[in-house]
Coordinates of C-alpha atoms in Angstrom, one line a residue:
Chain A
X47 CA 0.3 -27.8 9.4
X48 CA 3.0 -27.1 6.8
X49 CA 0.5 -27.8 4.0
X50 CA -1.3 -24.4 4.4
X51 CA 0.4 -21.5 6.1
X52 CA -1.0 -18.1 7.1
X53 CA 0.7 -14.9 8.2
X54 CA 0.5 -13.1 10.4
X55 CA -0.9 -15.3 13.1
X56 CA -2.1 -12.4 15.1
X57 CA -3.0 -8.8 14.0
X58 CA -4.4 -5.8 15.9
X59 CA -5.5 -2.9 13.8
X60 CA -7.3 0.4 14.1
X61 CA -10.4 1.1 12.0
X62 CA -8.5 3.4 9.7
X63 CA -5.6 1.0 9.0
X64 CA -4.9 -0.9 5.9
X65 CA -3.4 -4.4 6.3
X66 CA -3.2 -7.7 4.4
X67 CA -3.5 -11.3 5.4
X68 CA -1.4 -13.9 3.5
X69 CA -2.0 -17.5 2.8
X70 CA 0.2 -20.0 1.0
X71 CA -0.5 -23.6 0.2
X72 CA 2.2 -26.2 -0.6
X73 CA -0.2 -29.0 -1.6
X74 CA -0.4 -28.4 -5.4
X75 CA -4.1 -27.5 -5.1
X76 CA -6.1 -25.4 -7.5
X77 CA -8.7 -24.0 -5.2
X78 CA -8.3 -21.6 -2.2
X79 CA -10.8 -20.2 0.2
X80 CA -11.2 -17.5 2.9
X81 CA -13.4 -18.2 5.9
X82 CA -14.4 -16.1 8.9
X83 CA -14.7 -17.9 12.2
X84 CA -16.5 -16.0 15.0
X85 CA -17.4 -17.3 18.4
X86 CA -20.5 -19.4 18.6
X87 CA -21.2 -19.1 14.8
X88 CA -20.6 -21.6 12.0
X89 CA -17.6 -21.1 9.7
X90 CA -18.6 -18.4 7.2
X91 CA -17.3 -18.8 3.7
X92 CA -16.2 -15.5 2.3
X93 CA -14.4 -16.1 -1.0
X94 CA -13.5 -19.0 -3.3
X95 CA -10.8 -19.0 -6.0
X96 CA -10.5 -21.9 -8.5
X97 CA -7.6 -21.9 -10.9
X98 CA -6.9 -18.2 -9.8
X99 CA -10.5 -17.1 -10.8
X100 CA -12.9 -15.9 -8.1
X101 CA -15.9 -18.2 -8.2
X102 CA -17.7 -17.2 -5.0
X103 CA -18.2 -13.9 -3.2
X104 CA -20.5 -14.6 -0.3
X105 CA -22.0 -11.1 0.0
X106 CA -18.8 -9.9 1.7
X107 CA -18.5 -6.2 2.4
X108 CA -16.1 -4.3 0.1
X109 CA -13.8 -3.5 3.0
X110 CA -12.5 -7.0 2.4
X111 CA -10.7 -7.4 -0.9
X112 CA -9.2 -10.8 -1.9
X113 CA -6.3 -11.3 -4.3
X114 CA -5.1 -14.5 -5.9
X115 CA -2.0 -14.0 -7.9
X116 CA -1.4 -17.7 -8.5
X117 CA -2.8 -21.0 -7.3
X118 CA -0.5 -21.2 -4.3
X119 CA -1.0 -17.7 -2.8
X120 CA -4.1 -15.9 -1.6
X121 CA -4.3 -12.5 0.1
X122 CA -7.1 -10.7 2.0
X123 CA -6.7 -7.0 1.9
X124 CA -8.3 -5.2 4.8
X125 CA -9.3 -1.5 5.0
X126 CA -11.6 0.6 7.2
X127 CA -12.7 -2.4 9.2
X128 CA -15.2 -2.4 12.0
X129 CA -14.9 -3.9 15.5
X130 CA -17.4 -6.6 14.6
X131 CA -14.9 -7.8 11.9
X132 CA -12.7 -9.1 14.8
X133 CA -12.5 -12.9 14.3
X134 CA -10.3 -15.8 13.3
X135 CA -9.7 -15.7 9.5
X136 CA -9.0 -19.1 8.1
X137 CA -7.6 -20.0 4.7
X138 CA -8.1 -23.4 3.1
X139 CA -7.3 -25.1 -0.1
X140 CA -8.6 -28.1 -2.0
X141 CA -7.8 -29.8 -5.3
X142 CA -10.7 -28.3 -7.2
X143 CA -13.6 -26.2 -5.7
X144 CA -16.1 -27.5 -8.3
X145 CA -15.8 -31.0 -6.9
X146 CA -18.0 -31.2 -3.8
X147 CA -16.2 -34.3 -2.4
X148 CA -12.8 -32.6 -2.3
X149 CA -11.3 -32.3 1.2
X150 CA -10.5 -28.8 2.3
X151 CA -7.2 -28.4 4.2
X152 CA -7.1 -25.4 6.6
X153 CA -4.3 -23.2 7.7
X154 CA -3.9 -22.2 11.4
X155 CA -5.7 -18.8 10.9
X156 CA -5.0 -15.2 11.6
X157 CA -6.6 -13.9 14.8
X158 CA -7.7 -10.3 13.9
X159 CA -8.7 -7.7 16.5
X160 CA -10.1 -4.4 15.3
X161 CA -9.9 -1.6 17.8
Chain B
X79 CA -30.0 -23.6 0.5
X80 CA -28.4 -26.2 2.7
X81 CA -28.7 -25.9 6.5
X82 CA -26.7 -27.9 9.0
X83 CA -27.6 -28.3 12.6
X84 CA -25.2 -29.8 15.1
X85 CA -25.8 -31.0 18.7
X86 CA -24.8 -30.8 21.4
X87 CA -22.9 -27.5 21.5
X88 CA -20.9 -28.8 24.5
X89 CA -20.2 -32.3 25.6
X90 CA -18.3 -33.6 28.6
X91 CA -17.4 -37.3 28.9
X92 CA -15.2 -39.3 31.3
X93 CA -11.9 -40.5 29.9
X94 CA -12.4 -43.9 28.4
X95 CA -16.1 -43.4 27.7
X96 CA -17.7 -42.8 24.2
X97 CA -18.7 -39.5 22.7
X98 CA -21.4 -39.0 20.1
X99 CA -22.0 -35.8 18.1
X100 CA -25.0 -35.5 15.8
X101 CA -25.8 -33.4 12.8
X102 CA -28.8 -33.0 10.5
X103 CA -28.9 -31.4 7.1
X104 CA -31.7 -30.1 5.0
X105 CA -30.8 -30.7 1.3
X106 CA -31.2 -34.3 0.4
X107 CA -28.9 -33.8 -2.6
X108 CA -25.8 -33.2 -0.4
X109 CA -23.4 -36.0 -1.1
X110 CA -20.3 -35.4 1.1
X111 CA -20.0 -35.2 4.9
X112 CA -16.7 -34.3 6.4
X113 CA -15.9 -34.0 10.1
X114 CA -13.2 -31.6 11.3
X115 CA -11.4 -31.3 14.7
X116 CA -10.1 -27.9 15.8
X117 CA -7.6 -27.7 18.6
X118 CA -6.8 -24.5 20.4
X119 CA -4.8 -22.1 18.2
X120 CA -5.0 -24.3 15.1
X121 CA -7.2 -24.5 12.0
X122 CA -9.8 -27.3 11.6
X123 CA -8.3 -30.6 10.5
X124 CA -10.2 -33.3 8.7
X125 CA -10.5 -36.4 10.8
X126 CA -13.0 -38.5 8.9
X127 CA -15.5 -38.1 6.0
X128 CA -18.3 -40.1 4.4
X129 CA -19.9 -40.0 1.0
X130 CA -23.6 -40.4 0.4
X131 CA -23.2 -43.9 -1.1
X132 CA -21.8 -45.3 2.2
X133 CA -23.7 -45.8 5.5
X134 CA -20.8 -46.2 7.9
X135 CA -17.1 -45.6 8.0
X136 CA -14.5 -46.4 10.7
X137 CA -11.0 -45.3 11.4
X138 CA -9.6 -46.8 14.6
X139 CA -11.5 -45.1 17.5
X140 CA -13.5 -42.8 15.2
X141 CA -16.6 -43.8 13.2
X142 CA -19.2 -41.9 11.2
X143 CA -22.7 -43.1 10.4
X144 CA -25.0 -41.6 7.7
X145 CA -28.8 -42.0 7.5
X146 CA -29.8 -40.5 4.1
X147 CA -33.5 -41.1 4.6
X148 CA -33.5 -39.1 7.9
X149 CA -30.8 -36.7 6.7
X150 CA -28.6 -37.1 9.7
X151 CA -25.1 -38.2 10.4
X152 CA -23.1 -38.8 13.5
X153 CA -19.6 -38.9 14.8
X154 CA -18.7 -41.6 17.3
X155 CA -15.5 -41.5 19.3
X156 CA -14.8 -44.6 21.5
X157 CA -12.3 -45.0 24.4
X158 CA -11.9 -41.2 24.6
X159 CA -8.5 -39.8 25.6
X160 CA -7.4 -36.4 26.8
X161 CA -6.1 -35.5 23.4
X162 CA -9.6 -35.8 22.0
X163 CA -10.6 -32.6 23.8
X164 CA -11.3 -30.0 21.0
X165 CA -14.1 -28.5 19.0
X166 CA -15.6 -30.7 16.4
X167 CA -17.4 -29.5 13.2
X168 CA -19.6 -31.4 10.9
X169 CA -20.3 -30.2 7.3
X170 CA -22.5 -31.1 4.4
X171 CA -21.4 -30.5 0.8
X172 CA -23.2 -30.2 -2.5
X173 CA -21.6 -29.2 -5.7
X174 CA -19.2 -26.4 -4.8
X175 CA -21.0 -25.5 -1.6
X176 CA -19.9 -26.7 1.9
X177 CA -21.9 -25.7 4.9
X178 CA -20.6 -26.2 8.4
X179 CA -22.3 -26.8 11.7
X180 CA -21.7 -24.5 14.7
X181 CA -19.4 -26.9 16.4
X182 CA -19.3 -29.1 19.5
X183 CA -16.8 -28.4 22.3
X184 CA -15.8 -31.8 23.6
X185 CA -14.2 -32.0 27.1
X186 CA -12.6 -35.2 28.2
X187 CA -12.7 -35.4 32.0
X188 CA -9.9 -37.2 33.9

């Protein structure tokens, strides 16, 4: 799993806190993704960046704010979250998001608990 | 939009037996179908994929079949081993959209 790394691996935060999740890919890819994984639900795509430009925002609440400073790094800034936002947040990368046959490589995820 | 259904949600098989997981998709234009394996504490990892111009693909003990007419595809694992225990996800991709199934938790019984 050295291809895509995520920090922190675990995060507990209160509803009034502000925190950030970090993702880094070492694969030379141009596209990066944030997914939310909740129990007994399909993986939910949140955001897509291709060549540092956001190409997809899947109706995600504004309390989640992504940032992609370059093709290798992706952040998810969190503020005033709700308990139902508790989930595993997965980052992925692929060569080019516009190509449907590109394989996505996932990081290990950040387990987020909102109290 | 695309919808992917995956069955069963849980599957238990005896070590050494075969396991089959099935998925259906709704958009006939989908052209790429990856399968991911997710072990405890890890992110999903691609184990095999198939493109719409191919009917079957094998990689050692793992095979995937695709029936474009019926819009379904299946994952076959033969001679199952304890390390095959994990959650498996199918997905269907069209253009820049990839839709995942809900996952199948596979238990390999000793």
